[in-house]
Amino acid sequence: MILTVTLNTALDITYRVRSLRPHTSHRVTDVTERPGGKGVNVARVLAALGHEVTVTGFTGGATGRAVQDRLTTAEGVLDALVPVTGATRRTIAVVDEHTGDTTQLNEPGPTVTPAEWSAFQEAYEALVPSASAVALCGSLPPGVPVGAYAGLVRTAKAAGVPVLLDTSGEALRRGVAARPDIVKPNADELAELTGSHDPLRATQDARRRGARSVIASLGPEGLLALTPEGRWRATPPTRVHGNPTGAGDSAVAGLLSGLVEDLPWPSRLARAVALAAATVVAPVAGEFDREAYEELVGRVTVTGDATAA
Amino acid sequence: MILTVTLNTALDITYRVRSLRPHTSHRVTDVTERPGGKGVNVARVLAALGHEVTVTGFTGGATGRAVQDRLTTAEGVLDALVPVTGATRRTIAVVDEHTGDTTQLNEPGPTVTPAEWSAFQEAYEALVPSASAVALCGSLPPGVPVGAYAGLVRTAKAAGVPVLLDTSGEALRRGVAARPDIVKPNADELAELTGSHDPLRATQDARRRGARSVIASLGPEGLLALTPEGRWRATPPTRVHGNPTGAGDSAVAGLLSGLVEDLPWPSRLARAVALAAATVVAPVAGEFDREAYEELVGRVTVTGDATAA
């Protein structure tokens, strides 16, 4: 079982409107809803790849119940979310049918009390020993201490379970110092962490800060990987066009999937790059196009070698 | 007990954002939620005035459960909503903190099946005999026949229970023909019904079409009432400034409240006008300011006489 942690779960709602004009009234022509938050998105892709996945994090209120209903029925993952008094956040993407552009409204999420945070840590400690890998994903809701991920990384390492961290800002800085097995920053997160805008130097710096392997996501240029086993670059075969929402989460799923299958790094990276590209081209934001994935995965270019990291 | 019917109930959500800019991402700084739909708003005001109120209509999905939770705990009304498979709609008002303007996003509401519509009619028939008055409010959700209100008016009249209708368009046209005791159109709804933009002529025409009493809402100018007992104009003492959302629903609550207390028309109209004005000045959209109401109700000007309608 792969365990994904999403402390700030969400119900992602998409509205279609004819044309969004501020300070007027709009009839929404189409409403879609699905569970969200980065770790939930990772879990969805892992489940689609055939892995057994458990989702933990927080759930609260009517929105939390809606997330849980869908997780188990539509997504096929195990729900181990921990209840909180506050309400799970909604995110609303308003798609303008005229221009195709999206306007995003994100609720802040529930404020987690110290008792709720303790309850989560206990639940997490109970789940980790039966996991083959753990992914810690996304932002922290109000009330969760900024060092939260550092503690969760240490718990996984103490249990001997490989742990991947995908977050940003101070939560990433503190989490990296706890020596996670993998971090997967994008170029902005890497620059914020290290102060360097040069991807190679920044990736090297991130490893020095404590991450065992750093997989830097360079958008359409693919991935740069610095690991104890070697360094590689993985590049998609063609420039793909579409919606990049969720591409990073699909890449995380690819890395975890390859990790638990004990694939060598080049195969893990090819899987991650192909899943990210297949997510960009998919018609629904955050889903991946299976056919595109299967067509792309054999054509990803992986260069580098197994000694030079 | 007063019975209010809201076929298209809603969860009214208000978001505050720093400044709404289409095609960008926004952090919502404040989220408020409350049950909505015109009949629910009327029920809230009636309950605040001390009346026993039952709410019926449809409820579905997680949003419907959120509406029901709040109806009974926060609003103090009896929940007699009928379940449907589809999901109760959300409405989202995005308030721009910079300009104070509001952008509205309204979901369409669940599609009601013929079996669900029959189940509602049975529930309604069972509730009506114990009601002192019935209010039929707002738009029809997809799937409910356009003649729905006409049937509900006839059921109330057959039971000898006074019935007020507050809707628009074809649903109003058909409903009026079934001879409700009171209709409360605004100027636009009256013009659409009768083709006349002269309030007095249009109000007279609406009576000829079947309504026993027509209380036309003329916005800041107050109410024009044509009834079998006489004709009156009721005008607020001062021009009030604020948010007119829900003012019409508060006026309906004032009319119903005065009806079940058997007040003479001038007192009912004064109550309705004062409640509408106290709703415009209230800081929260759709609530009424009790102090303003109590100060205004004695100062509403009611002119007219008890024979000339």
Short mmCIF file of C-alpha atoms in Angstrom, two decimals, chain B:
data_model
loop_
_atom_site.label_atom_id
_atom_site.label_comp_id
_atom_site.label_asym_id
_atom_site.label_seq_id
_atom_site.Cartn_x
_atom_site.Cartn_y
_atom_site.Cartn_z
CA MET B 1 -47.75 27.24 11.43
CA ILE B 2 -46.85 29.15 8.25
CA LEU B 3 -45.69 26.95 5.36
CA THR B 4 -43.17 28.31 2.86
CA VAL B 5 -42.38 26.44 -0.36
CA THR B 6 -38.99 26.78 -2.06
CA LEU B 7 -38.76 24.40 -4.99
CA ASN B 8 -35.26 25.61 -5.88
CA THR B 9 -33.58 25.78 -2.45
CA ALA B 10 -29.93 26.80 -2.37
CA LEU B 11 -26.87 27.06 -0.23
CA ASP B 12 -25.96 30.74 -0.51
CA ILE B 13 -22.18 31.10 -0.20
CA THR B 14 -20.46 34.48 0.09
CA TYR B 15 -16.74 34.82 -0.68
CA ARG B 16 -14.69 37.90 0.07
CA VAL B 17 -11.62 38.45 -2.13
CA ARG B 18 -9.13 41.32 -2.17
CA SER B 19 -9.93 42.24 -5.78
CA LEU B 20 -11.61 40.05 -8.42
CA ARG B 21 -9.52 39.83 -11.59
CA PRO B 22 -10.72 37.37 -14.25
CA HIS B 23 -8.25 34.67 -15.35
CA THR B 24 -6.15 34.91 -12.17
CA SER B 25 -6.10 32.92 -8.94
CA HIS B 26 -7.68 34.31 -5.75
CA ARG B 27 -7.32 33.44 -2.11
CA VAL B 28 -10.77 33.72 -0.52
CA THR B 29 -10.32 35.66 2.75
CA ASP B 30 -13.75 34.95 4.24
CA VAL B 31 -16.44 32.31 3.58
CA THR B 32 -20.02 32.48 4.86
CA GLU B 33 -22.81 30.02 4.08
CA ARG B 34 -26.50 29.96 4.74
CA PRO B 35 -29.63 28.30 3.41
CA GLY B 36 -31.22 30.25 0.57
CA GLY B 37 -33.92 30.40 -2.00
CA LYS B 38 -36.77 32.90 -1.65
CA GLY B 39 -39.09 30.79 0.53
CA VAL B 40 -36.24 29.94 2.89
CA ASN B 41 -35.43 33.65 3.25
CA VAL B 42 -39.11 34.36 3.98
CA ALA B 43 -39.09 31.59 6.62
CA ARG B 44 -35.98 33.04 8.28
CA VAL B 45 -37.65 36.45 8.70
CA LEU B 46 -40.91 34.89 9.91
CA ALA B 47 -39.02 32.84 12.51
CA ALA B 48 -37.17 35.97 13.65
CA LEU B 49 -40.58 37.66 14.09
CA GLY B 50 -41.62 34.79 16.38
CA HIS B 51 -43.75 32.72 14.01
CA GLU B 52 -43.72 28.94 13.78
CA VAL B 53 -42.57 28.13 10.24
CA THR B 54 -42.20 24.95 8.18
CA VAL B 55 -40.05 24.90 5.07
CA THR B 56 -40.73 22.53 2.20
CA GLY B 57 -39.32 22.11 -1.31
CA PHE B 58 -36.49 19.85 -2.46
CA THR B 59 -33.16 18.83 -0.98
CA GLY B 60 -30.41 16.68 -2.49
CA GLY B 61 -26.76 15.70 -2.14
CA ALA B 62 -24.16 17.05 0.25
CA THR B 63 -25.28 20.63 -0.39
CA GLY B 64 -28.85 19.70 0.53
CA ARG B 65 -27.63 18.14 3.79
CA ALA B 66 -25.70 21.35 4.59
CA VAL B 67 -28.89 23.36 3.97
CA GLN B 68 -30.93 21.07 6.24
CA ASP B 69 -28.34 21.10 9.05
CA ARG B 70 -28.43 24.89 9.17
CA LEU B 71 -32.18 25.26 8.73
CA THR B 72 -32.94 23.48 11.95
CA THR B 73 -29.97 24.54 14.06
CA ALA B 74 -29.40 28.17 13.02
CA GLU B 75 -32.70 29.28 11.51
CA GLY B 76 -35.16 27.71 13.95
CA VAL B 77 -37.59 26.49 11.31
CA LEU B 78 -39.07 23.04 10.75
CA ASP B 79 -37.51 21.11 7.89
CA ALA B 80 -40.04 19.32 5.67
CA LEU B 81 -37.89 19.25 2.53
CA VAL B 82 -38.44 16.32 0.16
CA PRO B 83 -35.34 14.37 -0.98
CA VAL B 84 -34.26 14.27 -4.63
CA THR B 85 -31.42 12.38 -6.31
CA GLY B 86 -29.86 15.52 -7.83
CA ALA B 87 -27.85 17.98 -5.75
CA THR B 88 -29.26 21.17 -4.24
CA ARG B 89 -27.69 24.16 -6.01
CA ARG B 90 -25.10 26.53 -4.64
CA THR B 91 -25.06 30.24 -5.34
CA ILE B 92 -21.76 32.04 -4.91
CA ALA B 93 -21.55 35.78 -4.33
CA VAL B 94 -17.97 36.98 -4.76
CA VAL B 95 -17.57 40.31 -2.95
CA ASP B 96 -14.67 42.45 -4.17
CA GLU B 97 -13.28 44.11 -1.02
CA HIS B 98 -11.70 46.83 -3.13
CA THR B 99 -14.82 48.05 -4.96
CA GLY B 100 -17.54 46.51 -2.75
CA ASP B 101 -19.18 45.07 -5.88
CA THR B 102 -20.55 41.52 -6.07
CA THR B 103 -20.15 38.93 -8.84
CA GLN B 104 -22.78 36.21 -8.73
CA LEU B 105 -22.41 32.57 -9.87
CA ASN B 106 -25.63 30.53 -9.72
CA GLU B 107 -25.76 26.77 -10.23
CA PRO B 108 -28.87 25.57 -12.11
CA GLY B 109 -30.22 23.23 -9.42
CA PRO B 110 -31.12 19.53 -9.57
CA THR B 111 -33.30 18.10 -12.30
CA VAL B 112 -36.47 16.89 -10.58
CA THR B 113 -37.94 13.63 -11.89
CA PRO B 114 -41.71 13.11 -12.35
CA ALA B 115 -41.68 10.68 -9.38
CA GLU B 116 -39.95 13.26 -7.18
CA TRP B 117 -42.43 15.93 -8.23
CA SER B 118 -45.32 13.58 -7.30
CA ALA B 119 -43.68 12.86 -3.94
CA PHE B 120 -43.44 16.59 -3.29
CA GLN B 121 -47.10 17.17 -4.15
CA GLU B 122 -48.13 14.44 -1.70
CA ALA B 123 -45.96 15.92 1.05
CA TYR B 124 -47.38 19.38 0.34
CA GLU B 125 -50.98 18.12 0.45
CA ALA B 126 -50.27 16.58 3.85
CA LEU B 127 -48.74 19.81 5.21
CA VAL B 128 -51.24 22.38 3.93
CA PRO B 129 -54.22 21.57 6.22
CA SER B 130 -52.20 22.43 9.34
CA ALA B 131 -50.91 25.72 7.90
CA SER B 132 -52.37 29.13 8.70
CA ALA B 133 -50.94 30.47 5.42
CA VAL B 134 -48.81 29.21 2.52
CA ALA B 135 -46.14 31.10 0.57
CA LEU B 136 -44.98 29.78 -2.84
CA CYS B 137 -41.68 31.46 -3.67
CA GLY B 138 -39.07 31.64 -6.38
CA SER B 139 -38.10 29.92 -9.59
CA LEU B 140 -38.80 26.32 -10.63
CA PRO B 141 -35.89 23.85 -10.88
CA PRO B 142 -35.42 21.88 -14.13
CA GLY B 143 -38.00 19.11 -14.47
CA VAL B 144 -40.82 20.76 -12.50
CA PRO B 145 -43.73 21.55 -14.85
CA VAL B 146 -44.24 25.24 -15.57
CA GLY B 147 -47.83 25.01 -14.27
CA ALA B 148 -46.57 23.74 -10.88
CA TYR B 149 -47.61 26.78 -8.86
CA ALA B 150 -51.12 26.76 -10.32
CA GLY B 151 -51.64 23.26 -8.89
CA LEU B 152 -50.15 24.22 -5.51
CA VAL B 153 -52.39 27.31 -5.35
CA ARG B 154 -55.48 25.16 -6.03
CA THR B 155 -54.49 22.66 -3.32
CA ALA B 156 -54.21 25.46 -0.72
CA LYS B 157 -57.49 27.06 -1.79
CA ALA B 158 -59.29 23.71 -1.65
CA ALA B 159 -58.06 23.36 1.95
CA GLY B 160 -59.23 26.90 2.76
CA VAL B 161 -55.69 28.10 3.51
CA PRO B 162 -54.66 31.56 2.22
CA VAL B 163 -51.86 31.35 -0.34
CA LEU B 164 -49.32 33.93 -1.49
CA LEU B 165 -47.39 33.54 -4.76
CA ASP B 166 -44.05 35.25 -5.44
CA THR B 167 -42.48 34.15 -8.69
CA SER B 168 -41.93 35.44 -12.22
CA GLY B 169 -42.39 34.73 -15.91
CA GLU B 170 -44.58 31.90 -17.13
CA ALA B 171 -44.75 30.30 -13.66
CA LEU B 172 -46.34 33.55 -12.39
CA ARG B 173 -48.68 33.83 -15.38
CA ARG B 174 -50.02 30.31 -14.86
CA GLY B 175 -50.08 30.65 -11.08
CA VAL B 176 -52.11 33.88 -11.17
CA ALA B 177 -54.77 32.17 -13.29
CA ALA B 178 -55.34 29.70 -10.41
CA ARG B 179 -56.53 32.67 -8.26
CA PRO B 180 -54.04 32.95 -5.38
CA ASP B 181 -55.02 35.20 -2.46
CA ILE B 182 -51.95 37.41 -2.84
CA VAL B 183 -49.26 37.93 -5.46
CA LYS B 184 -46.28 40.19 -4.78
CA PRO B 185 -44.62 41.02 -8.11
CA ASN B 186 -41.94 43.69 -8.49
CA ALA B 187 -42.19 46.27 -11.28
CA ASP B 188 -40.32 44.10 -13.82
CA GLU B 189 -42.36 40.97 -13.07
CA LEU B 190 -45.59 43.00 -13.29
CA ALA B 191 -44.58 44.51 -16.64
CA GLU B 192 -43.65 41.05 -17.97
CA LEU B 193 -47.01 39.65 -16.81
CA THR B 194 -49.23 42.45 -18.09
CA GLY B 195 -47.25 44.23 -20.79
CA SER B 196 -47.83 47.55 -18.98
CA HIS B 197 -45.10 49.66 -17.37
CA ASP B 198 -47.66 51.80 -15.50
CA PRO B 199 -47.71 50.29 -11.98
CA LEU B 200 -51.38 51.10 -11.24
CA ARG B 201 -52.68 49.83 -14.58
CA ALA B 202 -50.45 46.75 -14.40
CA THR B 203 -51.60 46.00 -10.84
CA GLN B 204 -55.25 46.31 -11.89
CA ASP B 205 -54.56 44.01 -14.83
CA ALA B 206 -52.90 41.42 -12.54
CA ARG B 207 -56.05 41.37 -10.41
CA ARG B 208 -58.20 40.84 -13.50
CA ARG B 209 -55.98 37.88 -14.37
CA GLY B 210 -57.03 36.14 -11.15
CA ALA B 211 -55.06 37.36 -8.11
CA ARG B 212 -57.38 38.34 -5.25
CA SER B 213 -54.89 40.94 -3.93
CA VAL B 214 -51.88 42.33 -5.77
CA ILE B 215 -49.11 43.89 -3.73
CA ALA B 216 -46.71 45.48 -6.21
CA SER B 217 -43.22 46.12 -4.93
CA LEU B 218 -41.92 49.42 -6.32
CA GLY B 219 -38.41 49.24 -4.85
CA PRO B 220 -37.47 52.36 -2.85
CA GLU B 221 -40.99 53.79 -3.43
CA GLY B 222 -42.54 51.05 -1.29
CA LEU B 223 -45.66 49.03 -2.06
CA LEU B 224 -48.85 49.52 -4.05
CA ALA B 225 -51.72 47.31 -2.84
CA LEU B 226 -54.96 46.54 -4.68
CA THR B 227 -57.20 44.27 -2.61
CA PRO B 228 -60.92 43.46 -2.28
CA GLU B 229 -60.80 45.49 0.95
CA GLY B 230 -59.34 48.66 -0.60
CA ARG B 231 -56.30 50.17 -2.27
CA TRP B 232 -53.24 51.65 -0.55
CA ARG B 233 -49.74 52.93 -1.11
CA ALA B 234 -47.16 52.37 1.61
CA THR B 235 -43.93 54.42 1.47
CA PRO B 236 -40.83 54.22 3.69
CA PRO B 237 -40.20 57.38 5.77
CA THR B 238 -36.70 57.89 4.37
CA ARG B 239 -34.70 56.72 1.40
CA VAL B 240 -32.49 53.90 2.73
CA HIS B 241 -29.13 52.91 1.31
CA GLY B 242 -27.59 49.44 1.26
CA ASN B 243 -27.99 46.03 -0.35
CA PRO B 244 -31.52 45.32 -1.68
CA THR B 245 -30.88 41.52 -1.77
CA GLY B 246 -33.69 39.81 0.13
CA ALA B 247 -35.77 42.97 0.65
CA GLY B 248 -38.62 41.47 -1.39
CA ASP B 249 -38.52 38.26 0.69
CA SER B 250 -38.69 40.31 3.90
CA ALA B 251 -41.72 42.15 2.49
CA VAL B 252 -43.41 38.79 1.83
CA ALA B 253 -42.69 37.77 5.43
CA GLY B 254 -44.26 41.04 6.63
CA LEU B 255 -47.40 40.44 4.56
CA LEU B 256 -47.77 36.84 5.79
CA SER B 257 -47.08 37.78 9.39
CA GLY B 258 -49.77 40.49 9.25
CA LEU B 259 -52.16 38.08 7.51
CA VAL B 260 -51.96 35.34 10.14
CA GLU B 261 -52.25 37.95 12.92
CA ASP B 262 -55.38 39.23 11.14
CA LEU B 263 -54.07 42.82 10.99
CA PRO B 264 -55.82 45.34 8.72
CA TRP B 265 -54.11 45.95 5.36
CA PRO B 266 -52.47 49.28 6.30
CA SER B 267 -50.67 47.58 9.23
CA ARG B 268 -49.61 44.62 7.10
CA LEU B 269 -48.23 46.98 4.46
CA ALA B 270 -46.39 49.10 7.05
CA ARG B 271 -44.79 45.95 8.44
CA ALA B 272 -43.78 44.76 4.96
CA VAL B 273 -42.27 48.12 3.97
CA ALA B 274 -40.38 48.50 7.26
CA LEU B 275 -38.98 44.94 7.03
CA ALA B 276 -37.85 45.53 3.43
CA ALA B 277 -36.11 48.80 4.38
CA ALA B 278 -34.53 47.18 7.46
CA THR B 279 -33.18 44.46 5.15
CA VAL B 280 -31.60 46.99 2.77
CA VAL B 281 -29.73 48.70 5.64
CA ALA B 282 -28.59 45.47 7.37
CA PRO B 283 -24.85 44.78 7.14
CA VAL B 284 -25.37 41.11 6.10
CA ALA B 285 -27.20 40.65 2.76
CA GLY B 286 -30.70 39.22 3.27
CA GLU B 287 -30.85 39.69 7.05
CA PHE B 288 -32.98 42.46 8.55
CA ASP B 289 -31.83 44.94 11.17
CA ARG B 290 -34.31 44.54 14.03
CA GLU B 291 -33.63 47.92 15.58
CA ALA B 292 -34.09 49.68 12.23
CA TYR B 293 -37.32 47.70 11.69
CA GLU B 294 -38.77 48.72 15.05
CA GLU B 295 -37.80 52.33 14.47
CA LEU B 296 -39.21 52.41 10.90
CA VAL B 297 -42.49 50.48 11.28
CA GLY B 298 -44.32 53.34 13.02
CA ARG B 299 -43.16 55.88 10.46
CA VAL B 300 -44.24 54.19 7.21
CA THR B 301 -46.76 56.39 5.35
CA VAL B 302 -49.84 54.46 4.24
CA THR B 303 -52.32 56.36 2.05
CA GLY B 304 -55.49 55.14 0.36
CA ASP B 305 -58.88 53.96 1.46
CA ALA B 306 -60.84 50.88 2.30
CA THR B 307 -63.39 50.88 -0.52
CA ALA B 308 -61.89 51.94 -3.82
CA ALA B 309 -60.04 48.85 -5.09
#
